[in-house]
Coordinates of C-alpha atoms in Angstrom, one line a residue:
M1 CA -0.7 28.6 16.7
T2 CA -0.8 25.0 17.9
A3 CA -3.9 23.2 19.3
I4 CA -3.6 20.1 21.4
F5 CA -6.5 17.8 21.9
P6 CA -6.2 15.7 25.1
L7 CA -7.5 12.2 24.9
S8 CA -7.4 9.4 27.3
D9 CA -5.0 6.4 26.8
D10 CA -7.5 4.3 25.0
L11 CA -8.5 7.3 22.7
N12 CA -12.2 7.0 23.8
N13 CA -12.8 9.8 26.3
K14 CA -12.5 13.3 24.8
S15 CA -11.6 16.2 27.1
D16 CA -11.6 19.9 26.4
C17 CA -9.1 21.1 23.8
F18 CA -6.8 24.1 24.3
S19 CA -4.5 26.2 22.2
E20 CA -1.0 27.2 23.0
D21 CA 0.7 30.1 21.3
L22 CA 4.2 29.2 20.6
S23 CA 5.4 32.6 19.5
H24 CA 7.4 33.0 22.7
E25 CA 9.5 29.9 21.9
I26 CA 12.8 30.3 20.1
A27 CA 11.9 28.8 16.7
T28 CA 13.4 30.1 13.5
T29 CA 11.8 27.7 11.0
P30 CA 8.5 25.7 10.8
F31 CA 10.5 22.6 11.6
H32 CA 11.8 24.1 14.9
K33 CA 8.2 25.2 15.7
L34 CA 7.0 21.7 15.2
L35 CA 9.8 20.3 17.4
N36 CA 8.8 22.8 20.0
A37 CA 5.2 21.9 19.8
I38 CA 5.9 18.1 20.1
E39 CA 8.0 18.7 23.2
L40 CA 5.2 20.8 24.7
A41 CA 2.7 18.0 23.9
K42 CA 4.9 15.4 25.5
R43 CA 5.5 17.5 28.6
A44 CA 1.7 18.0 29.0
D45 CA 1.1 14.3 28.4
E46 CA -1.2 15.0 25.5
D47 CA -2.0 12.4 22.8
I48 CA -3.0 14.6 19.8
L49 CA -1.2 17.7 18.2
Y50 CA -2.8 19.9 15.7
F51 CA -0.3 22.0 14.0
S52 CA -0.9 24.8 11.4
F53 CA 1.7 26.9 9.6
E54 CA -0.9 29.8 9.3
E55 CA -4.2 30.7 10.8
F56 CA -6.8 28.0 9.9
Q57 CA -10.1 27.0 11.4
L58 CA -10.6 23.2 11.6
D59 CA -14.1 23.1 10.2
I60 CA -15.3 19.9 11.9
D61 CA -17.2 19.2 15.2
E62 CA -15.3 17.5 18.1
S63 CA -17.3 14.3 18.1
T64 CA -16.7 13.7 14.5
L65 CA -13.1 14.5 14.8
E66 CA -12.8 12.1 17.8
E67 CA -14.4 9.3 15.7
I68 CA -11.9 10.0 12.8
I69 CA -9.0 9.9 15.3
I70 CA -10.0 6.7 16.8
E71 CA -10.6 5.2 13.3
V72 CA -7.1 6.1 12.0
A73 CA -5.4 5.2 15.3
E74 CA -6.9 1.7 15.0
K75 CA -5.3 1.4 11.5
K76 CA -1.9 2.4 13.2
I77 CA -1.9 5.6 11.2
Y78 CA -0.7 8.5 13.3
F79 CA -0.5 11.4 10.8
L80 CA -3.4 13.1 9.2
Y81 CA -3.4 16.0 6.6
V82 CA -5.9 18.7 7.2
D83 CA -5.4 21.6 5.0
V84 CA -3.3 20.6 1.9
D85 CA -2.9 21.5 -1.8
Y86 CA -2.8 18.3 -3.9
D87 CA -3.6 17.1 -7.4
E88 CA -5.2 13.6 -6.9
K89 CA -7.7 12.2 -4.4
M90 CA -9.1 8.8 -3.8
P91 CA -12.1 8.7 -1.3
I92 CA -11.8 5.9 1.3
N93 CA -15.1 6.6 3.0
E94 CA -17.4 9.5 3.9
R95 CA -14.7 11.1 6.2
L96 CA -11.2 10.1 4.8
S97 CA -9.4 10.2 1.5
V98 CA -5.9 9.3 0.3
I99 CA -4.2 12.1 -1.6
S100 CA -1.1 12.3 -3.8
S101 CA 1.0 14.9 -5.8
I102 CA 1.0 17.1 -2.7
H103 CA 2.5 20.5 -3.3
G104 CA 1.5 22.5 -0.3
V105 CA 0.8 21.7 3.4
R106 CA -0.8 24.2 5.8
S107 CA -2.0 22.0 8.7
F108 CA -2.0 18.4 9.9
I109 CA -2.6 16.3 13.0
L110 CA -0.1 14.1 14.8
L111 CA -0.8 11.4 17.2
R112 CA 1.4 10.4 20.1
P113 CA 2.8 7.1 18.8
I114 CA 4.8 9.1 16.1
F115 CA 6.0 12.0 18.3
N116 CA 9.3 10.4 19.2
Y117 CA 9.9 9.3 15.6
I118 CA 9.5 12.9 14.3
T119 CA 11.5 14.3 17.3
E120 CA 14.4 12.0 16.3
I121 CA 14.3 13.1 12.7
L122 CA 14.2 16.8 13.7
S123 CA 16.9 16.5 16.3
F124 CA 19.4 14.2 14.6
H125 CA 19.3 15.2 10.9
N126 CA 20.3 18.4 9.2
I127 CA 16.7 19.1 8.7
D128 CA 17.2 22.7 7.6
N129 CA 18.6 21.5 4.3
V130 CA 15.4 19.3 3.7
G131 CA 12.5 20.9 1.8
E132 CA 9.1 20.9 3.6
L133 CA 7.5 18.6 1.1
D134 CA 10.4 16.1 1.3
F135 CA 10.1 16.2 5.1
F136 CA 6.4 15.3 5.0
K137 CA 7.2 12.4 2.8
I138 CA 9.4 11.1 5.5
I139 CA 7.0 11.5 8.5
A140 CA 3.8 10.8 6.6
P141 CA 4.0 7.6 4.6
H142 CA 0.1 7.3 4.8
N143 CA -1.2 10.1 2.7
F144 CA -4.6 10.3 4.7
L145 CA -6.7 13.4 4.6
I146 CA -9.6 14.4 6.8
D147 CA -12.3 14.9 4.1
V148 CA -15.7 15.2 5.7
K149 CA -17.0 16.9 2.5
S150 CA -16.0 14.0 0.3
N151 CA -18.6 12.8 -2.2
W152 CA -18.2 9.2 -1.3
I153 CA -20.5 6.9 -3.2
L154 CA -18.4 4.1 -4.7
P155 CA -19.8 0.7 -5.7
E156 CA -17.5 -2.1 -4.7
S157 CA -15.7 -3.9 -7.6
K158 CA -15.0 -7.6 -7.0
I159 CA -11.4 -8.0 -5.7
H160 CA -9.7 -11.5 -5.9
V161 CA -6.5 -12.0 -3.9
I162 CA -4.2 -14.7 -5.1
S163 CA -1.9 -15.8 -2.4
P164 CA 0.6 -18.7 -3.1
F165 CA 2.7 -19.7 0.0
R166 CA 5.1 -22.4 1.2
N167 CA 6.4 -23.0 4.7
V168 CA 5.0 -19.8 6.2
E169 CA 3.3 -21.4 9.3
K170 CA 4.6 -18.5 11.4
Y171 CA 3.1 -15.9 9.2
I172 CA 0.1 -17.2 7.4
L173 CA -2.5 -16.2 10.1
E174 CA -1.4 -12.6 10.2
C175 CA -1.6 -12.5 6.4
Y176 CA -5.1 -14.1 6.5
N177 CA -6.3 -11.7 9.3
S178 CA -5.0 -8.6 7.5
I179 CA -7.1 -9.5 4.4
I180 CA -10.3 -10.7 6.1
E181 CA -10.5 -7.8 8.3
Q182 CA -10.8 -5.3 5.4
K183 CA -13.7 -3.0 5.6
Y184 CA -14.9 -4.2 2.2
T185 CA -17.4 -7.0 1.5
N186 CA -16.9 -7.9 -2.2
F187 CA -13.7 -10.0 -2.3
H188 CA -12.4 -13.6 -2.3
I189 CA -9.0 -15.0 -1.2
H190 CA -7.4 -17.8 -3.2
F191 CA -4.7 -19.4 -1.0
I192 CA -2.5 -21.9 -2.6
N193 CA -0.4 -24.2 -0.3
D194 CA 2.6 -25.1 -2.5
N195 CA 3.4 -28.5 -1.0
S196 CA 4.5 -27.0 2.4
D197 CA 6.6 -29.0 4.9
D198 CA 4.8 -27.4 7.8
L199 CA 1.3 -27.1 9.0
G200 CA 0.5 -23.6 7.5
G201 CA -2.3 -24.7 5.3
M202 CA -4.2 -26.2 8.2
L203 CA -4.2 -22.9 10.1
I204 CA -6.3 -21.0 7.7
P205 CA -9.9 -20.8 9.1
I206 CA -12.9 -21.8 6.9
H207 CA -14.6 -18.7 5.6
T208 CA -17.0 -18.0 2.8
H209 CA -14.6 -15.5 1.3
V210 CA -11.7 -18.0 1.3
S211 CA -10.7 -21.0 -0.6
V212 CA -7.5 -23.1 -0.1
K213 CA -5.9 -25.3 -2.8
E214 CA -3.3 -28.0 -1.6
N215 CA -0.6 -28.9 -4.0
D216 CA 0.7 -32.5 -4.0
V217 CA 3.9 -31.2 -5.7
R218 CA 5.7 -28.0 -5.5
K219 CA 4.9 -25.7 -8.5
Y220 CA 6.4 -22.4 -7.4
A221 CA 4.5 -19.1 -7.2
L222 CA 4.4 -18.2 -10.9
L223 CA 2.6 -21.3 -12.0
N224 CA 0.3 -21.3 -9.0
I225 CA -0.8 -17.8 -10.0
I226 CA -1.2 -18.7 -13.6
E227 CA -3.3 -21.8 -12.9
T228 CA -5.5 -19.8 -10.6
L229 CA -6.1 -17.2 -13.2
C230 CA -6.8 -19.8 -15.9
E231 CA -8.9 -22.2 -13.9
K232 CA -11.1 -20.0 -11.7
E233 CA -14.0 -17.9 -12.9
F234 CA -13.4 -14.2 -13.2
D235 CA -15.2 -11.3 -14.9
D236 CA -13.2 -8.9 -17.1
E237 CA -13.6 -6.0 -14.7
D238 CA -12.6 -8.0 -11.6
I239 CA -9.6 -6.7 -9.8
I240 CA -6.7 -9.2 -9.2
C241 CA -4.4 -8.7 -6.2
I242 CA -1.1 -10.7 -5.5
V243 CA -0.2 -11.2 -1.9
D244 CA 2.6 -13.4 -0.7
G245 CA 1.5 -15.6 2.2
D246 CA 4.3 -14.3 4.4
D247 CA 3.4 -10.7 4.0
K248 CA 0.3 -8.7 5.1
F249 CA -1.8 -5.6 4.6
P250 CA -1.0 -2.6 6.9
H251 CA -4.6 -1.6 7.7
D252 CA -8.2 -2.3 6.9
A253 CA -8.6 0.3 4.2
V254 CA -6.5 -1.4 1.5
F255 CA -9.4 -2.7 -0.7
S256 CA -11.3 0.6 -0.4
I257 CA -8.3 2.5 -1.7
V258 CA -7.7 0.0 -4.5
N259 CA -11.3 0.3 -5.5
S260 CA -11.3 4.0 -5.4
C261 CA -8.1 4.2 -7.5
Y262 CA -9.8 2.2 -10.2
K263 CA -12.9 4.2 -10.1
S264 CA -11.2 7.5 -9.9
F265 CA -8.5 7.1 -12.6
D266 CA -9.8 4.5 -15.0
C267 CA -6.7 2.5 -14.7
L268 CA -6.0 -1.1 -15.7
M269 CA -3.1 -1.8 -13.1
T270 CA -1.8 -0.3 -9.9
Y271 CA 1.4 -0.6 -7.9
G272 CA 2.8 0.7 -4.7
S273 CA 3.6 1.4 -2.0
L274 CA 5.2 -0.9 0.6
A275 CA 6.9 -0.8 3.9
H276 CA 9.0 -3.4 5.6
Y277 CA 7.2 -5.3 8.3
N278 CA 6.5 -3.1 11.4
K279 CA 8.6 -0.2 9.9
I280 CA 7.4 3.3 9.1
R281 CA 9.4 4.3 6.1
K282 CA 7.5 4.0 2.6
H283 CA 9.2 2.4 -0.4
G284 CA 8.3 2.7 -4.0
G285 CA 9.4 4.3 -7.2
V286 CA 7.4 5.7 -10.1
Y287 CA 7.6 4.7 -13.8
E288 CA 8.1 7.5 -16.3
A289 CA 6.6 7.4 -19.9
I290 CA 10.1 6.9 -21.3
D291 CA 10.4 3.7 -19.4
F292 CA 7.6 2.2 -21.6
E293 CA 9.7 2.5 -24.8
N294 CA 11.2 -0.7 -23.5
I295 CA 9.9 -1.6 -20.1
R296 CA 12.0 -4.8 -20.0
N297 CA 15.1 -2.7 -19.9
A298 CA 13.8 -0.3 -17.3
Y299 CA 14.5 -0.2 -13.5
W300 CA 12.0 -2.4 -11.8
H301 CA 9.6 -0.1 -10.0
Y302 CA 6.5 -2.4 -10.0
F303 CA 6.5 -2.9 -6.2
P304 CA 3.6 -4.3 -4.1
L305 CA 0.7 -3.9 -3.7
R306 CA 0.3 -5.1 -7.4
T307 CA -3.1 -5.3 -8.9
F308 CA -4.7 -5.5 -12.3
K309 CA -8.0 -5.9 -14.1
Y310 CA -8.6 -9.5 -15.1
K311 CA -9.1 -8.4 -18.8
V312 CA -5.5 -7.5 -19.0
F313 CA -4.6 -11.0 -18.2
R314 CA -7.2 -12.3 -20.7
E315 CA -5.5 -10.2 -23.3
F316 CA -2.2 -11.7 -22.4
L317 CA -3.6 -15.2 -23.1
K318 CA -4.8 -14.0 -26.4
Q319 CA -1.3 -12.7 -27.4
D320 CA 0.6 -15.6 -26.0
P321 CA -1.8 -18.7 -25.8
H322 CA 1.1 -21.1 -25.3
L323 CA 2.6 -18.9 -22.4
N324 CA 6.1 -18.8 -24.0
Q325 CA 6.6 -15.4 -22.3
I326 CA 6.9 -17.1 -19.0
K327 CA 8.8 -20.3 -20.1
R328 CA 12.3 -21.1 -20.7
S329 CA 13.5 -21.9 -24.2
D330 CA 13.1 -25.6 -23.4
G331 CA 9.4 -25.1 -22.7
S332 CA 9.5 -25.4 -18.9
F333 CA 7.9 -22.7 -16.8
L334 CA 10.2 -20.3 -15.0
E335 CA 10.1 -20.6 -11.2
M336 CA 11.2 -17.1 -10.5
P337 CA 11.1 -14.2 -10.3
Y338 CA 7.4 -14.5 -10.7
D339 CA 6.7 -10.8 -10.4
M340 CA 8.9 -9.9 -13.4
A341 CA 7.8 -12.9 -15.4
L342 CA 4.1 -12.1 -15.2
F343 CA 4.0 -8.4 -14.9
F344 CA 6.4 -7.3 -17.6
N345 CA 3.8 -8.8 -20.0
L346 CA 0.9 -7.0 -18.4
L347 CA 2.6 -3.8 -18.2
E348 CA 3.3 -3.9 -22.0
I349 CA -0.4 -4.6 -22.7
T350 CA -1.5 -1.8 -20.2
G351 CA 0.9 1.0 -21.3
Y352 CA 2.0 3.9 -19.2
H353 CA -1.2 5.9 -19.3
R354 CA -3.5 3.2 -17.8
L355 CA -1.0 2.4 -15.0
H356 CA -1.4 4.1 -11.6
F357 CA 1.0 4.5 -8.7
I358 CA -0.6 4.5 -5.2
D359 CA 1.5 6.8 -3.0
T360 CA 0.5 5.5 0.4
I361 CA 1.5 2.3 2.2
M362 CA -0.6 -0.6 1.0
Y363 CA 1.6 -3.6 1.7
E364 CA 4.0 -4.8 4.5
Y365 CA 6.8 -7.0 3.2
R366 CA 8.4 -9.4 5.6
G367 CA 12.0 -10.2 5.2
H368 CA 13.2 -13.6 6.6
P369 CA 15.8 -16.3 5.9
N370 CA 13.4 -18.3 3.7
N371 CA 12.6 -15.5 1.3
D372 CA 13.4 -16.6 -2.3
F373 CA 15.8 -13.7 -2.5
N374 CA 17.9 -15.2 0.2
T375 CA 17.5 -19.0 -0.6
N376 CA 17.4 -18.9 -4.5
G377 CA 19.4 -15.7 -5.4
K378 CA 21.1 -17.4 -8.4
L379 CA 17.9 -18.8 -9.8
Q380 CA 16.2 -15.3 -9.4
K381 CA 19.0 -13.7 -11.3
Q382 CA 18.9 -16.3 -14.1
G383 CA 15.1 -15.9 -14.4
E384 CA 15.3 -12.1 -14.5
N385 CA 17.9 -12.3 -17.4
E386 CA 15.6 -14.6 -19.4
V387 CA 12.5 -12.5 -18.8
R388 CA 14.2 -9.3 -19.7
S389 CA 15.4 -10.8 -23.0
K390 CA 11.9 -11.8 -24.1
G391 CA 10.3 -9.9 -27.0
S392 CA 7.5 -7.3 -26.2
L393 CA 3.8 -7.7 -26.3
I394 CA 1.5 -5.3 -27.9
R395 CA -0.4 -2.5 -26.0
K396 CA -4.1 -3.0 -26.1
E397 CA -6.6 -0.2 -26.3
F398 CA -9.5 -1.4 -24.0

């Protein structure tokens, strides 16, 4: 049974819904049934498709459903889980949660902007050889669940964004807007303009949640981050977020998800997941416990969005007061890769069991010719080799 909920183009005027029995269609698998349902919705010029693999009553009134659909559409999220088996949940608000460790899907909702993407996957790939859960990982990079019964009362932890940038005049406003528009009130953004040659620093609007530091000389991202963490005032329980000035958040629920993750799982650090700018596919790998036997030799999985409690950095300063872990043998600070140089230390202090992977898109990475990876590849590799050769720090029981 497939239910299609017609909406106007601007998703504001709800019309009557109807159900269409697809049992007469030639469909041998759930994937083929889904393809048929999407084609039917496209022919009928419908905007929303509710699909269930078995009989299931959507226990939500139409006005609330309409509000939820509009909310997620504004976030550019076009897939919603409805009836799902999962192990982990992070409430976003009183109607939506993010879920992970999904092991059964019975019903979901699709919005028109994703119809063609799913049709292409179903039509041009050997989808019969793909497991159902793997298929949903492809088409649902945002693990959002309609959760109107969620017990959502989460105080907001203070979140600090540290964003060093250089020569990103084309991108800095998009980065700024994606952060400032978060549906979250308790945050501050620390922008550091690393002696740019363009006017990017002048484009950042004055705002009570924002500060901008202008460097007279170039210091590179690592030292800018370290100086901010050492010079500004932070509480131990504050959450620190690192965002490059040429990247952005994908939607306005990022801070709510981060806060929920820390409240739900008592973690000290989080990571994942990212998408490339304006792309759908989700990227991110998960660390295993064995990786922490020597994290510096492990494959690098610590992808954005990368966050940590400030007390982890405070412990780093206790164990390495002279910051030798992020310096060369001659005592100079490493320029790059800043992520490995800083986060190997924090991962060692945190340990596997206080680290949490967020399995939904939290960050959009923008590739362009001026990325350090493209302009300073040799320096990146030299820095990685030096960082991986450092001794390990001691895990701390907080």
